Amino acid sequence: MRKLKLQVHISIDGFVGGPHGELDWIHTGSGQQPVIELADSCDTILIGRKMAQGFIDHWENILDHQPGSREQPLAQRMVHMRKIVFSHTTTTIRGRNAEVANGDLVTTIQALKKEPGKDLLVYGGADFVSSLIDHNLIDEYHLFVIPVAIGRGLRIFRDKKPLTLIKSVSYKHLETINTYIPAG
């Protein structure tokens, strides 16, 4: 069965975005390699409706209009991977390899996990990820911990969630990537 892997940047005080979704506090020391390695273990991206169009447009713009960008290797992966956008209100989405899922979240994710292929990767947004966590659908948490406290903002953990650390890698005192699995 395929795993559902979460990759998210998170502040040391547990926020994944500022109060209005700001990401200006994110600075990474790891570069793209850990993100590329995680993406290469997956063949499908799951994303919430609120974040989807900006995500799709960003990566397609880099791929199509910024050939010299250092983000080209990641853009190629993001554009060419299958993307499933979860929504209760939208039935179509612009973008290559993008489709919309309107059904029951749990049923849809369980069916995707049973399909053949590589693992599934979820990037966000915060409300969508919180729903996945609340329904115990995440199999691996890849938390890119940025050493900054932002004081307030968007959280993905709404309740107690016991996790087991299986790997931790620190990059030049700029971020630590912690990989967790559900405890038990």
N, CA and C atoms as an extended XYZ file, in Angstrom:
552
Properties=species:S:1:pos:R:3:atomname:S:1:resname:S:1:resid:I:1 pbc="F F F"
N         0.845       -1.178        0.000 N   MET     1
C         0.000        0.000        0.000 CA  MET     1
C         0.894        1.245        0.000 C   MET     1
N         0.465        2.249       -0.754 N   ARG     2
C         1.230        3.493       -0.835 CA  ARG     2
C         1.081        4.298        0.450 C   ARG     2
N         2.125        5.051        0.787 N   LYS     3
C         2.101        5.925        1.958 CA  LYS     3
C         1.695        7.330        1.545 C   LYS     3
N         1.088        8.040        2.475 N   LEU     4
C         0.820        9.461        2.311 CA  LEU     4
C         1.856       10.207        3.147 C   LEU     4
N         2.704       10.984        2.458 N   LYS     5
C         3.794       11.711        3.102 CA  LYS     5
C         3.476       13.206        3.099 C   LYS     5
N         3.651       13.845        4.241 N   LEU     6
C         3.468       15.283        4.369 CA  LEU     6
C         4.834       15.949        4.373 C   LEU     6
N         5.001       16.963        3.521 N   GLN     7
C         6.179       17.821        3.593 CA  GLN     7
C         5.698       19.224        3.888 C   GLN     7
N         6.216       19.818        4.956 N   VAL     8
C         5.780       21.164        5.327 CA  VAL     8
C         6.900       21.883        6.067 C   VAL     8
N         7.010       23.187        5.810 N   HIS     9
C         7.889       24.037        6.603 CA  HIS     9
C         7.102       24.465        7.829 C   HIS     9
N         7.783       24.438        8.983 N   ILE    10
C         7.107       24.754       10.236 CA  ILE    10
C         8.059       25.540       11.132 C   ILE    10
N         7.528       26.560       11.797 N   SER    11
C         8.349       27.360       12.709 CA  SER    11
C         8.586       26.573       13.996 C   SER    11
N         9.557       27.019       14.790 N   ILE    12
C         9.831       26.294       16.032 CA  ILE    12
C         8.684       26.390       17.022 C   ILE    12
N         7.794       27.364       16.827 N   ASP    13
C         6.627       27.450       17.702 CA  ASP    13
C         5.376       26.842       17.060 C   ASP    13
N         5.564       26.048       16.004 N   GLY    14
C         4.490       25.210       15.484 CA  GLY    14
C         3.573       25.801       14.434 C   GLY    14
N         3.988       26.855       13.760 N   PHE    15
C         3.145       27.467       12.723 CA  PHE    15
C         3.660       27.118       11.328 C   PHE    15
N         2.738       26.953       10.379 N   VAL    16
C         3.107       26.668        8.990 CA  VAL    16
C         2.904       27.885        8.093 C   VAL    16
N         2.384       28.935        8.641 N   GLY    17
C         2.192       30.190        7.924 CA  GLY    17
C         1.857       31.276        8.921 C   GLY    17
N         2.064       32.517        8.511 N   GLY    18
C         1.671       33.638        9.352 CA  GLY    18
C         0.157       33.699        9.462 C   GLY    18
N        -0.379       34.684       10.184 N   PRO    19
C        -1.828       34.787       10.386 CA  PRO    19
C        -2.631       34.831        9.087 C   PRO    19
N        -2.030       35.366        8.028 N   HIS    20
C        -2.704       35.450        6.731 CA  HIS    20
C        -2.029       34.546        5.707 C   HIS    20
N        -1.320       33.526        6.196 N   GLY    21
C        -0.641       32.584        5.311 CA  GLY    21
C         0.740       33.029        4.874 C   GLY    21
N         1.286       34.101        5.442 N   GLU    22
C         2.599       34.604        5.050 CA  GLU    22
C         3.671       33.532        5.232 C   GLU    22
N         4.589       33.503        4.276 N   LEU    23
C         5.690       32.542        4.319 CA  LEU    23
C         7.039       33.252        4.318 C   LEU    23
N         7.058       34.545        4.590 N   ASP    24
C         8.288       35.331        4.530 CA  ASP    24
C         9.298       34.962        5.610 C   ASP    24
N         8.934       34.157        6.555 N   TRP    25
C         9.815       33.726        7.633 CA  TRP    25
C        10.601       32.467        7.257 C   TRP    25
N        10.273       31.880        6.127 N   ILE    26
C        10.927       30.636        5.724 CA  ILE    26
C        12.250       30.940        5.032 C   ILE    26
N        13.310       30.392        5.572 N   HIS    27
C        14.623       30.412        4.944 CA  HIS    27
C        15.198       29.015        5.128 C   HIS    27
N        15.749       28.468        4.083 N   THR    28
C        16.216       27.090        4.156 CA  THR    28
C        17.708       27.000        3.918 C   THR    28
N        18.307       26.061        4.569 N   GLY    29
C        19.731       25.816        4.379 CA  GLY    29
C        19.989       24.528        3.616 C   GLY    29
N        18.958       23.716        3.464 N   SER    30
C        19.141       22.405        2.846 CA  SER    30
C        19.166       22.469        1.327 C   SER    30
N        18.674       23.567        0.765 N   GLY    31
C        18.564       23.626       -0.686 CA  GLY    31
C        17.432       22.727       -1.158 C   GLY    31
N        17.457       22.399       -2.423 N   GLN    32
C        16.368       21.624       -3.011 CA  GLN    32
C        16.532       20.117       -2.877 C   GLN    32
N        17.728       19.633       -2.587 N   GLN    33
C        17.970       18.196       -2.656 CA  GLN    33
C        17.027       17.362       -1.787 C   GLN    33
N        16.797       17.708       -0.516 N   PRO    34
C        15.858       16.898        0.269 CA  PRO    34
C        14.437       16.924       -0.297 C   PRO    34
N        14.029       18.057       -0.839 N   VAL    35
C        12.697       18.173       -1.430 CA  VAL    35
C        12.609       17.301       -2.678 C   VAL    35
N        13.650       17.337       -3.499 N   ILE    36
C        13.693       16.522       -4.717 CA  ILE    36
C        13.689       15.033       -4.366 C   ILE    36
N        14.479       14.645       -3.376 N   GLU    37
C        14.526       13.232       -2.971 CA  GLU    37
C        13.153       12.757       -2.502 C   GLU    37
N        12.473       13.565       -1.724 N   LEU    38
C        11.144       13.192       -1.257 CA  LEU    38
C        10.172       13.130       -2.426 C   LEU    38
N        10.224       14.121       -3.311 N   ALA    39
C         9.340       14.132       -4.482 CA  ALA    39
C         9.594       12.914       -5.372 C   ALA    39
N        10.843       12.507       -5.505 N   ASP    40
C        11.169       11.356       -6.356 CA  ASP    40
C        10.632       10.035       -5.800 C   ASP    40
N        10.299       10.001       -4.510 N   SER    41
C         9.730        8.783       -3.924 CA  SER    41
C         8.210        8.721       -4.120 C   SER    41
N         7.664        9.752       -4.766 N   CYS    42
C         6.215        9.874       -4.935 CA  CYS    42
C         5.874       10.085       -6.409 C   CYS    42
N         4.619        9.820       -6.764 N   ASP    43
C         4.176       10.098       -8.134 CA  ASP    43
C         2.898       10.930       -8.187 C   ASP    43
N         2.370       11.293       -7.022 N   THR    44
C         1.126       12.052       -6.963 CA  THR    44
C         1.220       13.083       -5.846 C   THR    44
N         0.807       14.311       -6.156 N   ILE    45
C         0.754       15.390       -5.166 CA  ILE    45
C        -0.707       15.623       -4.799 C   ILE    45
N        -0.984       15.705       -3.517 N   LEU    46
C        -2.315       16.059       -3.022 CA  LEU    46
C        -2.229       17.477       -2.467 C   LEU    46
N        -3.238       18.279       -2.778 N   ILE    47
C        -3.194       19.673       -2.372 CA  ILE    47
C        -4.615       20.193       -2.159 C   ILE    47
N        -4.759       21.089       -1.223 N   GLY    48
C        -6.065       21.705       -0.974 CA  GLY    48
C        -6.376       22.787       -1.985 C   GLY    48
N        -7.646       23.064       -2.178 N   ARG    49
C        -8.108       24.030       -3.177 CA  ARG    49
C        -7.528       25.426       -2.968 C   ARG    49
N        -7.466       25.895       -1.717 N   LYS    50
C        -7.024       27.265       -1.459 CA  LYS    50
C        -5.584       27.508       -1.918 C   LYS    50
N        -4.756       26.503       -1.841 N   MET    51
C        -3.348       26.634       -2.189 CA  MET    51
C        -3.066       26.231       -3.637 C   MET    51
N        -3.963       25.474       -4.238 N   ALA    52
C        -3.689       24.782       -5.499 CA  ALA    52
C        -3.310       25.689       -6.659 C   ALA    52
N        -4.115       26.683       -6.980 N   GLN    53
C        -3.854       27.446       -8.202 CA  GLN    53
C        -2.534       28.205       -8.118 C   GLN    53
N        -2.233       28.778       -6.963 N   GLY    54
C        -0.956       29.467       -6.801 CA  GLY    54
C         0.218       28.516       -6.937 C   GLY    54
N         0.101       27.326       -6.366 N   PHE    55
C         1.134       26.299       -6.453 CA  PHE    55
C         1.361       25.889       -7.903 C   PHE    55
N         0.282       25.564       -8.604 N   ILE    56
C         0.373       25.118      -10.001 CA  ILE    56
C         0.951       26.228      -10.873 C   ILE    56
N         0.432       27.444      -10.743 N   ASP    57
C         0.906       28.565      -11.557 CA  ASP    57
C         2.387       28.854      -11.304 C   ASP    57
N         2.798       28.802      -10.047 N   HIS    58
C         4.201       29.077       -9.691 CA  HIS    58
C         5.145       28.123      -10.406 C   HIS    58
N         4.891       26.823      -10.285 N   TRP    59
C         5.807       25.838      -10.870 CA  TRP    59
C         5.741       25.814      -12.392 C   TRP    59
N         4.564       26.027      -12.968 N   GLU    60
C         4.472       26.077      -14.433 CA  GLU    60
C         5.183       27.309      -14.973 C   GLU    60
N         5.112       28.441      -14.265 N   ASN    61
C         5.818       29.648      -14.679 CA  ASN    61
C         7.327       29.430      -14.681 C   ASN    61
N         7.842       28.815      -13.624 N   ILE    62
C         9.284       28.554      -13.568 CA  ILE    62
C         9.691       27.611      -14.702 C   ILE    62
N         8.953       26.545      -14.899 N   LEU    63
C         9.289       25.580      -15.940 CA  LEU    63
C         9.255       26.220      -17.325 C   LEU    63
N         8.229       26.998      -17.608 N   ASP    64
C         8.014       27.544      -18.952 CA  ASP    64
C         8.770       28.831      -19.243 C   ASP    64
N         9.038       29.660      -18.217 N   HIS    65
C         9.552       31.005      -18.479 CA  HIS    65
C        10.860       31.354      -17.786 C   HIS    65
N        11.403       30.419      -16.995 N   GLN    66
C        12.651       30.700      -16.292 CA  GLN    66
C        13.626       29.540      -16.473 C   GLN    66
N        14.082       29.319      -17.712 N   PRO    67
C        14.925       28.152      -17.982 CA  PRO    67
C        16.235       28.138      -17.202 C   PRO    67
N        16.730       29.290      -16.796 N   GLY    68
C        17.978       29.345      -16.045 CA  GLY    68
C        17.808       29.289      -14.542 C   GLY    68
N        16.585       29.163      -14.064 N   SER    69
C        16.314       29.164      -12.625 CA  SER    69
C        16.921       27.943      -11.945 C   SER    69
N        17.452       28.168      -10.752 N   ARG    70
C        17.977       27.039       -9.963 CA  ARG    70
C        16.843       26.118       -9.514 C   ARG    70
N        15.598       26.576       -9.651 N   GLU    71
C        14.436       25.771       -9.272 CA  GLU    71
C        13.936       24.876      -10.405 C   GLU    71
N        14.606       24.902      -11.570 N   GLN    72
C        14.167       24.101      -12.713 CA  GLN    72
C        14.004       22.611      -12.391 C   GLN    72
N        14.980       21.961      -11.718 N   PRO    73
C        14.801       20.525      -11.436 CA  PRO    73
C        13.541       20.225      -10.627 C   PRO    73
N        13.247       21.073       -9.653 N   LEU    74
C        12.050       20.871       -8.842 CA  LEU    74
C        10.799       21.222       -9.639 C   LEU    74
N        10.860       22.276      -10.432 N   ALA    75
C         9.717       22.669      -11.261 CA  ALA    75
C         9.332       21.544      -12.216 C   ALA    75
N        10.311       20.889      -12.810 N   GLN    76
C        10.021       19.780      -13.719 CA  GLN    76
C         9.229       18.688      -12.996 C   GLN    76
N         9.627       18.373      -11.800 N   ARG    77
C         8.919       17.341      -11.031 CA  ARG    77
C         7.501       17.797      -10.667 C   ARG    77
N         7.374       19.029      -10.176 N   MET    78
C         6.074       19.523       -9.731 CA  MET    78
C         5.074       19.609      -10.890 C   MET    78
N         5.529       20.017      -12.059 N   VAL    79
C         4.633       20.159      -13.205 CA  VAL    79
C         4.255       18.795      -13.780 C   VAL    79
N         5.203       17.888      -13.853 N   HIS    80
C         4.946       16.611      -14.514 CA  HIS    80
C         4.258       15.574      -13.627 C   HIS    80
N         4.274       15.770      -12.313 N   MET    81
C         3.596       14.829      -11.418 CA  MET    81
C         2.085       15.024      -11.486 C   MET    81
N         1.366       13.960      -11.254 N   ARG    82
C        -0.090       14.027      -11.126 CA  ARG    82
C        -0.410       14.854       -9.881 C   ARG    82
N        -1.362       15.764      -10.014 N   LYS    83
C        -1.787       16.601       -8.888 CA  LYS    83
C        -3.292       16.433       -8.697 C   LYS    83
N        -3.677       16.118       -7.472 N   ILE    84
C        -5.095       15.992       -7.150 CA  ILE    84
C        -5.440       17.107       -6.169 C   ILE    84
N        -6.369       17.956       -6.598 N   VAL    85
C        -6.804       19.092       -5.790 CA  VAL    85
C        -8.113       18.704       -5.111 C   VAL    85
N        -8.151       18.799       -3.791 N   PHE    86
C        -9.341       18.438       -3.022 CA  PHE    86
C       -10.181       19.675       -2.777 C   PHE    86
N       -11.471       19.571       -3.148 N   SER    87
C       -12.359       20.722       -3.007 CA  SER    87
C       -13.806       20.266       -2.864 C   SER    87
N       -14.561       21.046       -2.108 N   HIS    88
C       -16.008       20.832       -2.018 CA  HIS    88
C       -16.749       21.784       -2.949 C   HIS    88
N       -16.035       22.780       -3.497 N   THR    89
C       -16.701       23.817       -4.290 CA  THR    89
C       -16.250       23.890       -5.741 C   THR    89
N       -15.031       23.504       -6.048 N   THR    90
C       -14.472       23.609       -7.393 CA  THR    90
C       -14.532       22.250       -8.086 C   THR    90
N       -14.867       22.261       -9.371 N   THR    91
C       -14.911       20.996      -10.119 CA  THR    91
C       -13.840       20.912      -11.202 C   THR    91
N       -13.211       22.050      -11.526 N   THR    92
C       -12.129       22.047      -12.512 CA  THR    92
C       -10.993       22.925      -12.014 C   THR    92
N        -9.809       22.669      -12.537 N   ILE    93
C        -8.633       23.471      -12.184 CA  ILE    93
C        -7.726       23.561      -13.399 C   ILE    93
N        -7.133       24.731      -13.599 N   ARG    94
C        -6.146       24.915      -14.667 CA  ARG    94
C        -4.828       24.303      -14.239 C   ARG    94
N        -4.154       23.676      -15.176 N   GLY    95
C        -2.817       23.178      -14.883 CA  GLY    95
C        -2.576       21.815      -15.474 C   GLY    95
N        -1.325       21.584      -15.792 N   ARG    96
C        -0.931       20.292      -16.356 CA  ARG    96
C        -0.995       19.195      -15.303 C   ARG    96
N        -1.522       18.082      -15.694 N   ASN    97
C        -1.607       16.892      -14.838 CA  ASN    97
C        -2.385       17.149      -13.552 C   ASN    97
N        -3.325       18.081      -13.603 N   ALA    98
C        -4.115       18.433      -12.416 CA  ALA    98
C        -5.557       17.980      -12.586 C   ALA    98
N        -6.109       17.452      -11.519 N   GLU    99
C        -7.507       17.027      -11.496 CA  GLU    99
C        -8.097       17.393      -10.146 C   GLU    99
N        -9.411       17.391      -10.074 N   VAL   100
C       -10.107       17.762       -8.840 CA  VAL   100
C       -10.808       16.539       -8.265 C   VAL   100
N       -10.710       16.377       -6.954 N   ALA   101
C       -11.445       15.337       -6.229 CA  ALA   101
C       -12.486       16.031       -5.356 C   ALA   101
N       -13.754       15.668       -5.546 N   ASN   102
C       -14.840       16.284       -4.779 CA  ASN   102
C       -15.476       15.325       -3.784 C   ASN   102
N       -15.062       14.070       -3.776 N   GLY   103
C       -15.688       13.074       -2.925 CA  GLY   103
C       -15.251       13.163       -1.479 C   GLY   103
N       -15.702       12.203       -0.715 N   ASP   104
C       -15.344       12.095        0.696 CA  ASP   104
C       -13.826       11.963        0.838 C   ASP   104
N       -13.241       12.795        1.681 N   LEU   105
C       -11.787       12.844        1.856 CA  LEU   105
C       -11.209       11.478        2.235 C   LEU   105
N       -11.735       10.874        3.273 N   VAL   106
C       -11.187        9.609        3.773 CA  VAL   106
C       -11.304        8.511        2.719 C   VAL   106
N       -12.462        8.383        2.116 N   THR   107
C       -12.682        7.353        1.096 CA  THR   107
C       -11.747        7.552       -0.095 C   THR   107
N       -11.601        8.795       -0.525 N   THR   108
C       -10.746        9.100       -1.670 CA  THR   108
C        -9.287        8.789       -1.365 C   THR   108
N        -8.791        9.198       -0.208 N   ILE   109
C        -7.393        8.949        0.167 CA  ILE   109
C        -7.146        7.447        0.310 C   ILE   109
N        -8.052        6.741        0.960 N   GLN   110
C        -7.876        5.292        1.112 CA  GLN   110
C        -7.821        4.598       -0.246 C   GLN   110
N        -8.631        5.040       -1.190 N   ALA   111
C        -8.609        4.463       -2.534 CA  ALA   111
C        -7.290        4.783       -3.239 C   ALA   111
N        -6.801        6.010       -3.100 N   LEU   112
C        -5.523        6.387       -3.711 CA  LEU   112
C        -4.368        5.561       -3.145 C   LEU   112
N        -4.403        5.300       -1.848 N   LYS   113
C        -3.341        4.506       -1.220 CA  LYS   113
C        -3.315        3.076       -1.764 C   LYS   113
N        -4.446        2.575       -2.220 N   LYS   114
C        -4.527        1.207       -2.743 CA  LYS   114
C        -4.133        1.105       -4.208 C   LYS   114
N        -4.050        2.242       -4.905 N   GLU   115
C        -3.650        2.218       -6.317 CA  GLU   115
C        -2.180        1.818       -6.427 C   GLU   115
N        -1.786        1.222       -7.555 N   PRO   116
C        -0.361        0.924       -7.752 CA  PRO   116
C         0.412        2.218       -7.994 C   PRO   116
N         1.692        2.197       -7.692 N   GLY   117
C         2.540        3.347       -7.951 CA  GLY   117
C         3.376        3.723       -6.752 C   GLY   117
N         4.057        4.848       -6.908 N   LYS   118
C         4.879        5.377       -5.823 CA  LYS   118
C         3.971        5.989       -4.753 C   LYS   118
N         4.586        6.517       -3.707 N   ASP   119
C         3.850        7.120       -2.602 CA  ASP   119
C         3.162        8.417       -3.028 C   ASP   119
N         2.336        8.942       -2.127 N   LEU   120
C         1.581       10.179       -2.315 CA  LEU   120
C         2.235       11.266       -1.460 C   LEU   120
N         2.243       12.510       -1.957 N   LEU   121
C         2.891       13.615       -1.261 CA  LEU   121
C         1.900       14.752       -1.093 C   LEU   121
N         1.786       15.262        0.116 N   VAL   122
C         0.894       16.393        0.364 CA  VAL   122
C         1.729       17.588        0.811 C   VAL   122
N         1.405       18.763        0.231 N   TYR   123
C         2.090       20.004        0.567 CA  TYR   123
C         1.216       20.962        1.374 C   TYR   123
N        -0.081       20.974        1.216 N   GLY   124
C        -0.899       21.916        1.969 CA  GLY   124
C        -2.164       22.254        1.228 C   GLY   124
N        -2.838       23.257        1.696 N   GLY   125
C        -2.641       24.215        2.734 CA  GLY   125
C        -2.992       23.697        4.114 C   GLY   125
N        -2.927       24.638        5.034 N   ALA   126
C        -3.038       24.316        6.450 CA  ALA   126
C        -4.354       23.631        6.804 C   ALA   126
N        -5.486       24.129        6.324 N   ASP   127
C        -6.778       23.508        6.646 CA  ASP   127
C        -6.862       22.095        6.078 C   ASP   127
N        -6.406       21.921        4.839 N   PHE   128
C        -6.428       20.605        4.196 CA  PHE   128
C        -5.554       19.615        4.965 C   PHE   128
N        -4.343       20.035        5.301 N   VAL   129
C        -3.430       19.164        6.044 CA  VAL   129
C        -4.018       18.821        7.415 C   VAL   129
N        -4.618       19.801        8.077 N   SER   130
C        -5.246       19.539        9.378 CA  SER   130
C        -6.319       18.462        9.264 C   SER   130
N        -7.090       18.501        8.196 N   SER   131
C        -8.120       17.477        7.986 CA  SER   131
C        -7.498       16.098        7.806 C   SER   131
N        -6.402       16.029        7.060 N   LEU   132
C        -5.709       14.745        6.874 CA  LEU   132
C        -5.180       14.215        8.203 C   LEU   132
N        -4.605       15.102        9.011 N   ILE   133
C        -4.079       14.712       10.322 CA  ILE   133
C        -5.218       14.262       11.232 C   ILE   133
N        -6.306       15.027       11.255 N   ASP   134
C        -7.445       14.692       12.108 CA  ASP   134
C        -8.021       13.317       11.783 C   ASP   134
N        -7.947       12.919       10.510 N   HIS   135
C        -8.478       11.616       10.084 CA  HIS   135
C        -7.406       10.515       10.071 C   HIS   135
N        -6.231       10.805       10.645 N   ASN   136
C        -5.135        9.827       10.739 CA  ASN   136
C        -4.746        9.247        9.381 C   ASN   136
N        -4.669       10.101        8.370 N   LEU   137
C        -4.353        9.655        7.016 CA  LEU   137
C        -2.876        9.814        6.649 C   LEU   137
N        -2.114       10.584        7.427 N   ILE   138
C        -0.696       10.819        7.134 CA  ILE   138
C         0.119        9.643        7.679 C   ILE   138
N         0.975        9.085        6.810 N   ASP   139
C         1.837        7.963        7.213 CA  ASP   139
C         3.247        8.415        7.595 C   ASP   139
N         3.727        9.507        6.997 N   GLU   140
C         5.039       10.069        7.324 CA  GLU   140
C         4.938       11.585        7.335 C   GLU   140
N         5.518       12.180        8.366 N   TYR   141
C         5.562       13.633        8.515 CA  TYR   141
C         7.000       14.085        8.270 C   TYR   141
N         7.229       14.869        7.237 N   HIS   142
C         8.543       15.430        6.944 CA  HIS   142
C         8.451       16.919        7.270 C   HIS   142
N         8.861       17.256        8.497 N   LEU   143
C         8.733       18.622        8.996 CA  LEU   143
C        10.060       19.355        8.828 C   LEU   143
N        10.069       20.380        7.969 N   PHE   144
C        11.242       21.213        7.752 CA  PHE   144
C        11.156       22.333        8.780 C   PHE   144
N        11.851       22.162        9.893 N   VAL   145
C        11.739       23.070       11.029 CA  VAL   145
C        12.675       24.258       10.830 C   VAL   145
N        12.076       25.434       10.711 N   ILE   146
C        12.821       26.673       10.518 CA  ILE   146
C        13.045       27.301       11.898 C   ILE   146
N        14.289       27.642       12.249 N   PRO   147
C        14.564       28.157       13.591 CA  PRO   147
C        14.162       29.615       13.770 C   PRO   147
N        12.863       29.819       13.718 N   VAL   148
C        12.311       31.139       13.966 CA  VAL   148
C        10.956       30.949       14.653 C   VAL   148
N        10.679       31.791       15.616 N   ALA   149
C         9.354       31.802       16.252 CA  ALA   149
C         8.584       32.966       15.641 C   ALA   149
N         7.377       32.701       15.140 N   ILE   150
C         6.609       33.782       14.511 CA  ILE   150
C         5.456       34.272       15.387 C   ILE   150
N         5.222       33.598       16.510 N   GLY   151
C         4.271       34.106       17.503 CA  GLY   151
C         2.810       33.768       17.274 C   GLY   151
N         2.361       33.854       16.046 N   ARG   152
C         0.972       33.513       15.732 CA  ARG   152
C         0.886       33.186       14.255 C   ARG   152
N        -0.164       32.444       13.926 N   GLY   153
C        -0.312       32.068       12.524 CA  GLY   153
C        -1.163       30.822       12.346 C   GLY   153
N        -0.899       30.130       11.255 N   LEU   154
C        -1.670       28.941       10.887 CA  LEU   154
C        -1.007       27.688       11.438 C   LEU   154
N        -1.811       26.839       12.053 N   ARG   155
C        -1.323       25.573       12.602 CA  ARG   155
C        -1.934       24.412       11.822 C   ARG   155
N        -1.246       23.262       11.843 N   ILE   156
C        -1.811       22.059       11.238 CA  ILE   156
C        -2.218       21.036       12.296 C   ILE   156
N        -1.669       21.143       13.493 N   PHE   157
C        -2.022       20.216       14.572 CA  PHE   157
C        -3.053       20.888       15.462 C   PHE   157
N        -4.251       20.311       15.499 N   ARG   158
C        -5.329       20.884       16.311 CA  ARG   158
C        -5.491       20.160       17.641 C   ARG   158
N        -5.048       18.915       17.682 N   ASP   159
C        -5.167       18.088       18.886 CA  ASP   159
C        -3.847       17.380       19.134 C   ASP   159
N        -3.782       16.699       20.265 N   LYS   160
C        -2.608       15.908       20.599 CA  LYS   160
C        -2.400       14.852       19.515 C   LYS   160
N        -1.155       14.681       19.064 N   LYS   161
C        -0.834       13.718       18.016 CA  LYS   161
C         0.520       13.090       18.349 C   LYS   161
N         0.532       11.934       19.009 N   PRO   162
C         1.799       11.274       19.330 CA  PRO   162
C         2.508       10.803       18.048 C   PRO   162
N         3.782       11.175       17.932 N   LEU   163
C         4.586       10.804       16.774 CA  LEU   163
C         5.909       10.198       17.241 C   LEU   163
N         6.520        9.407       16.380 N   THR   164
C         7.817        8.806       16.662 CA  THR   164
C         8.824        9.346       15.661 C   THR   164
N         9.910        9.937       16.155 N   LEU   165
C        10.962       10.456       15.295 CA  LEU   165
C        11.759        9.292       14.714 C   LEU   165
N        11.874        9.246       13.386 N   ILE   166
C        12.655        8.173       12.753 CA  ILE   166
C        13.916        8.690       12.074 C   ILE   166
N        13.993       10.020       11.875 N   LYS   167
C        15.186       10.592       11.237 CA  LYS   167
C        15.220       12.089       11.505 C   LYS   167
N        16.425       12.633       11.698 N   SER   168
C        16.594       14.062       11.873 CA  SER   168
C        17.909       14.480       11.229 C   SER   168
N        17.835       15.484       10.350 N   VAL   169
C        19.024       15.986        9.664 CA  VAL   169
C        19.034       17.499        9.804 C   VAL   169
N        20.170       18.041       10.277 N   SER   170
C        20.305       19.480       10.464 CA  SER   170
C        21.185       20.056        9.361 C   SER   170
N        20.795       21.227        8.842 N   TYR   171
C        21.526       21.880        7.759 CA  TYR   171
C        22.052       23.232        8.200 C   TYR   171
N        23.336       23.346        8.431 N   LYS   172
C        24.035       24.609        8.677 CA  LYS   172
C        23.293       25.532        9.639 C   LYS   172
N        22.693       24.985       10.628 N   HIS   173
C        21.982       25.767       11.646 CA  HIS   173
C        20.852       26.619       11.077 C   HIS   173
N        20.389       26.293        9.849 N   LEU   174
C        19.310       27.059        9.245 CA  LEU   174
C        17.982       26.331        9.285 C   LEU   174
N        18.007       25.023        9.275 N   GLU   175
C        16.780       24.247        9.384 CA  GLU   175
C        17.149       22.819        9.780 C   GLU   175
N        16.164       22.144       10.321 N   THR   176
C        16.299       20.730       10.636 CA  THR   176
C        15.124       20.019       10.006 C   THR   176
N        15.404       18.935        9.317 N   ILE   177
C        14.323       18.153        8.734 CA  ILE   177
C        14.107       16.939        9.628 C   ILE   177
N        12.953       16.913       10.278 N   ASN   178
C        12.582       15.806       11.147 CA  ASN   178
C        11.541       14.963       10.446 C   ASN   178
N        11.761       13.653       10.434 N   THR   179
C        10.796       12.734        9.840 CA  THR   179
C        10.181       11.910       10.958 C   THR   179
N         8.859       11.925       10.999 N   TYR   180
C         8.103       11.230       12.039 CA  TYR   180
C         7.103       10.270       11.398 C   TYR   180
N         6.735        9.262       12.158 N   ILE   181
C         5.614        8.394       11.815 CA  ILE   181
C         4.649        8.416       13.001 C   ILE   181
N         3.378        8.101       12.755 N   PRO   182
C         2.453        8.032       13.893 CA  PRO   182
C         2.950        7.028       14.936 C   PRO   182
N         2.858        7.393       16.204 N   ALA   183
C         3.290        6.497       17.280 CA  ALA   183
C         2.303        5.355       17.435 C   ALA   183
N         2.852        4.212       17.799 N   GLY   184
C         1.979        3.069       18.088 CA  GLY   184
C         1.876        2.051       17.058 C   GLY   184
